[in-house]
């Protein structure tokens, strides 16, 4: 299926490289409410390029292509990046991703820097943080909380 490229005014767009792009295009709508905007597949079914819309952001996705040095976290043995998604309800977003097959890395909690959130790794190896700002925290207070936490009091 070919859906033509759509113009956009986004300054920065991340691109996810996965093993099993067709499965990823089925996964992300369930996990993070992604909407398929466009898709270009080869006759053998390999996804050369797809665009997903997650909230107000476009994200590219493709199959792994080693000849272009496009390798997935699964091939590399992990993901050095963290995709941070600001959401209205981090508990629900985290639970939705887990229900869609993600593994919990960090359960939902209130972080010392003033956000509530949690982290998962999806079935394709990408790490996602679902967060919401819940309070403004001064540097001094953040430092105090960090020291308290490291001393085992928090």
XYZ file of N, CA and C in Angstrom:
462
model
N 0.849 -1.172 0.000
C 0.000 0.000 0.000
C 0.899 1.241 0.000
N 0.536 2.213 -0.776
C 1.281 3.472 -0.816
C 0.342 4.607 -0.475
N 0.665 5.328 0.572
C -0.044 6.560 0.926
C 0.982 7.663 0.733
N 0.717 8.662 -0.108
C 1.744 9.669 -0.426
C 2.218 10.469 0.777
N 3.454 10.952 0.669
C 4.090 11.771 1.702
C 3.272 13.046 1.919
N 3.080 13.394 3.171
C 2.325 14.593 3.517
C 3.285 15.669 4.016
N 3.111 16.903 3.581
C 3.984 17.967 4.095
C 3.679 18.236 5.568
N 4.700 18.691 6.291
C 4.497 19.053 7.690
C 5.524 20.108 8.071
N 5.287 20.767 9.185
C 6.179 21.843 9.615
C 6.898 21.511 10.917
N 7.094 20.255 11.180
C 7.772 19.815 12.387
C 9.283 19.947 12.182
N 9.973 20.568 13.107
C 11.412 20.799 12.972
C 12.247 19.544 13.169
N 11.800 18.641 14.024
C 12.555 17.440 14.342
C 11.601 16.266 14.365
N 11.963 15.210 13.667
C 11.135 14.011 13.637
C 12.007 12.808 13.938
N 11.623 12.002 14.911
C 12.385 10.794 15.179
C 11.938 9.695 14.231
N 12.825 8.765 13.980
C 12.540 7.642 13.105
C 12.853 6.357 13.843
N 11.874 5.489 13.952
C 12.039 4.215 14.631
C 12.354 3.141 13.603
N 13.436 2.415 13.812
C 13.808 1.292 12.956
C 13.511 0.023 13.738
N 12.743 -0.875 13.143
C 12.302 -2.072 13.848
C 12.471 -3.314 12.988
N 12.517 -4.448 13.654
C 12.380 -5.739 12.983
C 10.902 -6.070 13.100
N 10.225 -6.183 11.962
C 8.790 -6.459 11.980
C 7.964 -5.189 11.938
N 8.216 -4.345 10.955
C 7.528 -3.050 10.867
C 6.018 -3.199 10.713
N 5.569 -4.207 9.979
C 4.120 -4.396 9.828
C 3.478 -4.639 11.196
N 4.127 -5.445 12.023
C 3.614 -5.692 13.375
C 3.671 -4.418 14.207
N 4.723 -3.623 14.027
C 4.844 -2.355 14.763
C 3.707 -1.413 14.395
N 3.312 -1.405 13.129
C 2.213 -0.532 12.700
C 0.882 -0.973 13.305
N 0.786 -2.220 13.697
C -0.399 -2.696 14.418
C -0.271 -2.427 15.924
N 0.970 -2.466 16.426
C 1.212 -2.311 17.861
C 1.009 -0.877 18.354
N 1.616 0.097 17.684
C 1.633 1.461 18.218
C 0.246 2.106 18.339
N -0.720 1.819 17.465
C -2.064 2.354 17.734
C -2.650 1.829 19.051
N -2.365 0.572 19.374
C -2.859 -0.006 20.634
C -2.093 0.522 21.835
N -0.788 0.704 21.674
C 0.067 1.047 22.810
C 0.063 2.533 23.146
N 0.082 3.397 22.113
C 0.200 4.846 22.354
C -0.786 5.673 21.521
N -1.857 5.037 21.058
C -2.892 5.716 20.272
C -2.342 6.362 18.998
N -1.328 5.748 18.399
C -0.760 6.273 17.158
C -1.752 6.109 16.010
N -1.669 7.040 15.084
C -2.510 7.008 13.886
C -1.596 6.888 12.669
N -1.885 5.926 11.787
C -1.097 5.771 10.570
C -1.436 6.902 9.607
N -0.417 7.663 9.214
C -0.594 8.781 8.293
C -0.215 8.368 6.881
N 0.890 7.634 6.752
C 1.326 7.182 5.435
C 2.172 5.937 5.560
N 2.215 5.168 4.459
C 2.983 3.937 4.459
C 3.438 3.634 3.045
N 4.703 3.219 2.922
C 5.240 2.762 1.646
C 5.866 1.399 1.889
N 5.301 0.377 1.247
C 5.785 -0.984 1.422
C 6.290 -1.534 0.092
N 7.320 -2.351 0.182
C 7.852 -3.051 -0.983
C 6.899 -4.187 -1.340
N 7.004 -4.727 -2.547
C 6.134 -5.851 -2.926
C 6.229 -7.047 -1.961
N 7.393 -7.238 -1.322
C 7.538 -8.344 -0.366
C 6.938 -8.016 1.003
N 6.413 -6.807 1.171
C 5.782 -6.400 2.421
C 6.662 -5.590 3.346
N 7.975 -5.512 3.066
C 8.853 -4.706 3.921
C 8.423 -3.244 3.897
N 8.321 -2.646 5.062
C 7.937 -1.242 5.176
C 9.200 -0.399 4.999
N 9.275 0.331 3.892
C 10.405 1.213 3.629
C 10.245 2.496 4.434
N 9.021 2.971 4.527
C 8.758 4.206 5.273
C 7.289 4.235 5.677
N 7.060 4.626 6.918
C 5.707 4.887 7.400
C 5.776 6.113 8.298
N 4.683 6.834 8.357
C 4.573 7.966 9.264
C 3.394 7.706 10.189
N 3.662 7.841 11.484
C 2.633 7.731 12.508
C 2.448 9.094 13.149
N 1.242 9.373 13.579
C 0.978 10.588 14.341
C 0.655 10.159 15.770
N 1.465 10.662 16.714
C 1.249 10.403 18.128
C 1.010 11.759 18.779
N -0.212 11.960 19.247
C -0.675 13.263 19.719
C -0.465 14.275 18.592
N 0.402 15.278 18.801
C 0.614 16.295 17.766
C 1.956 16.123 17.061
N 2.562 14.935 17.177
C 3.901 14.712 16.660
C 3.924 13.588 15.637
N 4.644 13.820 14.537
C 4.849 12.781 13.541
C 6.094 11.984 13.888
N 6.010 10.676 13.721
C 7.111 9.753 13.978
C 7.235 8.861 12.753
N 8.465 8.720 12.252
C 8.707 7.835 11.123
C 9.010 6.434 11.639
N 8.751 5.440 10.803
C 9.005 4.063 11.163
C 9.391 3.298 9.906
N 10.364 2.410 10.035
C 10.739 1.566 8.897
C 11.275 0.239 9.388
N 11.342 -0.666 8.464
C 11.985 -1.953 8.686
C 13.481 -1.717 8.829
N 14.160 -2.654 9.391
C 15.612 -2.599 9.488
C 16.220 -2.760 8.090
N 17.201 -1.915 7.765
C 17.929 -1.997 6.498
C 19.423 -1.874 6.796
N 20.090 -3.004 7.089
C 21.513 -2.961 7.455
C 22.392 -2.276 6.405
N 22.039 -2.400 5.142
C 22.851 -1.768 4.090
C 22.844 -0.245 4.208
N 21.865 0.315 4.918
C 21.792 1.766 5.146
C 22.206 2.108 6.575
N 22.722 1.109 7.299
C 23.099 1.258 8.708
C 21.876 1.584 9.582
N 20.711 1.161 9.131
C 19.466 1.347 9.879
C 19.180 0.051 10.642
N 19.583 0.035 11.920
C 19.447 -1.149 12.753
C 18.496 -0.878 13.914
N 17.829 -1.913 14.355
C 16.848 -1.775 15.430
C 17.489 -1.982 16.797
N 16.809 -1.541 17.863
C 17.302 -1.809 19.211
C 17.459 -3.311 19.479
N 16.594 -4.116 18.896
C 16.694 -5.569 19.087
C 18.016 -6.080 18.532
N 18.415 -5.607 17.361
C 19.680 -6.026 16.752
C 20.859 -5.480 17.537
N 20.739 -4.245 18.014
C 21.830 -3.594 18.730
C 21.949 -4.047 20.185
N 20.935 -4.733 20.694
C 20.979 -5.207 22.071
C 20.481 -4.206 23.090
N 19.722 -3.235 22.665
C 19.160 -2.240 23.578
C 18.969 -0.917 22.873
N 18.312 -0.005 23.554
C 18.009 1.309 22.994
C 18.687 2.387 23.827
N 19.575 3.187 23.213
C 20.256 4.223 23.977
C 19.406 5.466 24.219
N 18.230 5.504 23.622
C 17.373 6.686 23.719
C 16.127 6.385 24.533
N 15.501 7.444 25.007
C 14.244 7.339 25.736
C 13.252 8.269 25.061
N 12.124 7.738 24.639
C 11.068 8.548 24.040
C 10.168 8.999 25.181
N 10.115 10.295 25.415
C 9.319 10.851 26.518
C 8.032 11.426 25.959
N 6.929 10.901 26.402
C 5.625 11.336 25.919
C 4.858 11.962 27.079
N 4.571 13.257 26.951
C 3.775 13.951 27.956
C 2.307 13.559 27.756
N 1.685 13.099 28.807
C 0.300 12.623 28.740
C -0.503 13.206 29.894
N -1.804 13.173 29.749
C -2.680 13.690 30.798
C -2.732 12.730 31.991
N -2.664 11.423 31.701
C -2.782 10.415 32.759
C -1.668 9.381 32.597
N -0.516 9.593 33.246
C 0.602 8.660 33.091
C 0.280 7.233 33.541
N -0.544 7.095 34.571
C -0.906 5.757 35.043
C -1.643 4.991 33.949
N -2.604 5.646 33.311
C -3.384 4.994 32.258
C -2.536 4.730 31.016
N -1.691 5.686 30.629
C -0.846 5.507 29.444
C 0.137 4.366 29.652
N 0.730 4.305 30.823
C 1.674 3.235 31.179
C 0.953 1.886 31.124
N -0.218 1.803 31.738
C -1.000 0.558 31.754
C -1.412 0.151 30.345
N -1.760 1.120 29.502
C -2.148 0.830 28.116
C -0.977 0.209 27.357
N 0.207 0.777 27.527
C 1.395 0.246 26.846
C 1.710 -1.165 27.331
N 1.587 -1.387 28.628
C 1.844 -2.720 29.187
C 0.815 -3.720 28.650
N -0.437 -3.316 28.595
C -1.481 -4.198 28.063
C -1.227 -4.548 26.595
N -0.542 -3.655 25.873
C -0.231 -3.896 24.460
C 1.063 -4.688 24.286
N 1.717 -5.058 25.397
C 2.888 -5.916 25.295
C 4.200 -5.337 25.781
N 4.189 -4.137 26.339
C 5.430 -3.537 26.836
C 5.826 -4.149 28.174
N 7.124 -4.078 28.459
C 7.676 -4.554 29.728
C 7.945 -3.347 30.624
N 7.568 -3.442 31.880
C 7.783 -2.346 32.828
C 9.272 -2.261 33.175
N 9.832 -1.085 32.988
C 11.204 -0.792 33.400
C 11.184 -0.004 34.708
N 10.278 0.951 34.781
C 10.139 1.796 35.962
C 8.641 1.969 36.202
N 8.111 1.489 37.326
C 6.676 1.656 37.574
C 6.319 3.134 37.723
N 5.074 3.435 37.522
C 4.603 4.820 37.645
C 4.800 5.283 39.086
N 5.346 6.491 39.208
C 5.636 7.063 40.516
C 5.769 8.578 40.398
N 5.834 9.244 41.521
C 6.110 10.679 41.548
C 7.625 10.841 41.626
N 8.194 11.499 40.607
C 9.644 11.706 40.561
C 10.033 12.973 41.319
N 11.245 12.975 41.830
C 11.715 14.092 42.654
C 11.790 15.414 41.897
N 11.808 15.402 40.577
C 11.903 16.642 39.791
C 10.537 17.222 39.436
N 9.460 16.624 39.953
C 8.141 17.220 39.791
C 7.279 16.632 38.690
N 7.593 15.425 38.278
C 6.757 14.748 37.291
C 6.268 13.429 37.863
N 5.123 12.998 37.381
C 4.630 11.658 37.664
C 4.803 10.875 36.376
N 5.320 9.675 36.480
C 5.494 8.888 35.270
C 6.093 7.534 35.533
N 6.272 6.809 34.439
C 6.879 5.492 34.472
C 7.460 5.178 33.104
N 8.289 4.145 33.050
C 9.001 3.801 31.823
C 8.745 2.341 31.470
N 8.576 2.099 30.169
C 8.415 0.744 29.646
C 9.358 0.559 28.464
N 9.576 -0.698 28.085
C 10.254 -0.992 26.830
C 9.243 -1.767 25.983
N 9.048 -1.302 24.758
C 8.037 -1.923 23.906
C 8.587 -3.200 23.258
N 7.731 -3.995 22.605
C 8.189 -5.251 22.013
C 9.253 -5.088 20.919
N 9.473 -3.873 20.456
C 10.454 -3.619 19.398
C 11.760 -3.066 19.959
N 11.833 -2.928 21.298
C 13.063 -2.530 21.962
C 13.181 -1.064 22.313
N 12.157 -0.259 22.009
C 12.213 1.176 22.326
C 11.698 1.423 23.738
N 12.398 2.320 24.447
C 12.001 2.718 25.798
C 11.115 3.952 25.708
N 10.007 3.921 26.424
C 9.028 5.014 26.461
C 8.807 5.448 27.905
N 8.824 6.749 28.135
C 8.435 7.312 29.426
C 7.122 8.057 29.219
N 6.164 7.787 30.069
C 4.875 8.485 30.044
C 4.860 9.373 31.270
N 4.852 10.687 31.072
C 4.988 11.601 32.199
C 3.990 12.752 32.139
N 3.815 13.346 33.310
C 3.001 14.552 33.442
C 3.641 15.418 34.519
N 3.759 16.702 34.238
C 4.270 17.653 35.231
C 3.219 17.801 36.325
N 3.652 17.610 37.572
C 2.686 17.708 38.681
C 3.036 18.805 39.680
N 4.298 19.269 39.667
C 4.658 20.360 40.575
C 5.953 21.009 40.115
N 6.088 22.281 40.423
C 7.337 22.996 40.176
C 8.255 22.733 41.367
N 9.488 22.327 41.079
C 10.434 21.985 42.135
C 11.701 22.805 41.936
N 12.118 23.510 42.976
C 13.350 24.301 42.895
C 14.553 23.358 42.859
N 15.687 23.885 42.400
C 16.913 23.088 42.385
C 17.279 22.643 43.794
N 17.102 23.526 44.764
C 17.424 23.200 46.151
C 16.560 22.042 46.659
N 15.265 22.111 46.368
C 14.359 21.055 46.805
C 14.666 19.745 46.089
N 14.988 19.821 44.792
C 15.332 18.628 44.040
C 16.579 17.967 44.646
N 17.576 18.782 44.983
C 18.802 18.283 45.599
C 18.490 17.638 46.950
N 17.654 18.303 47.749
C 17.281 17.764 49.068
C 16.601 16.410 48.906
N 15.663 16.313 47.965
C 14.959 15.050 47.725
C 15.918 13.959 47.252
N 16.844 14.330 46.384
C 17.820 13.352 45.875
C 18.685 12.828 47.020
N 19.149 13.716 47.887
C 19.971 13.296 49.017
C 19.170 12.399 49.973
N 17.921 12.756 50.200
C 17.040 11.972 51.046
C 16.845 10.570 50.457
N 16.625 10.539 49.155
C 16.401 9.267 48.468
C 17.666 8.397 48.519
N 18.821 8.987 48.299
C 20.074 8.217 48.317
C 20.421 7.718 49.719
N 19.961 8.427 50.725
C 20.262 7.990 52.101
C 19.273 6.953 52.585
N 18.283 6.629 51.742
C 17.303 5.609 52.101
C 16.136 6.130 52.890
N 16.011 7.449 53.010
C 14.907 8.021 53.781
C 13.677 8.318 52.921
N 13.853 8.257 51.606
C 12.715 8.620 50.733
C 12.401 7.550 49.763
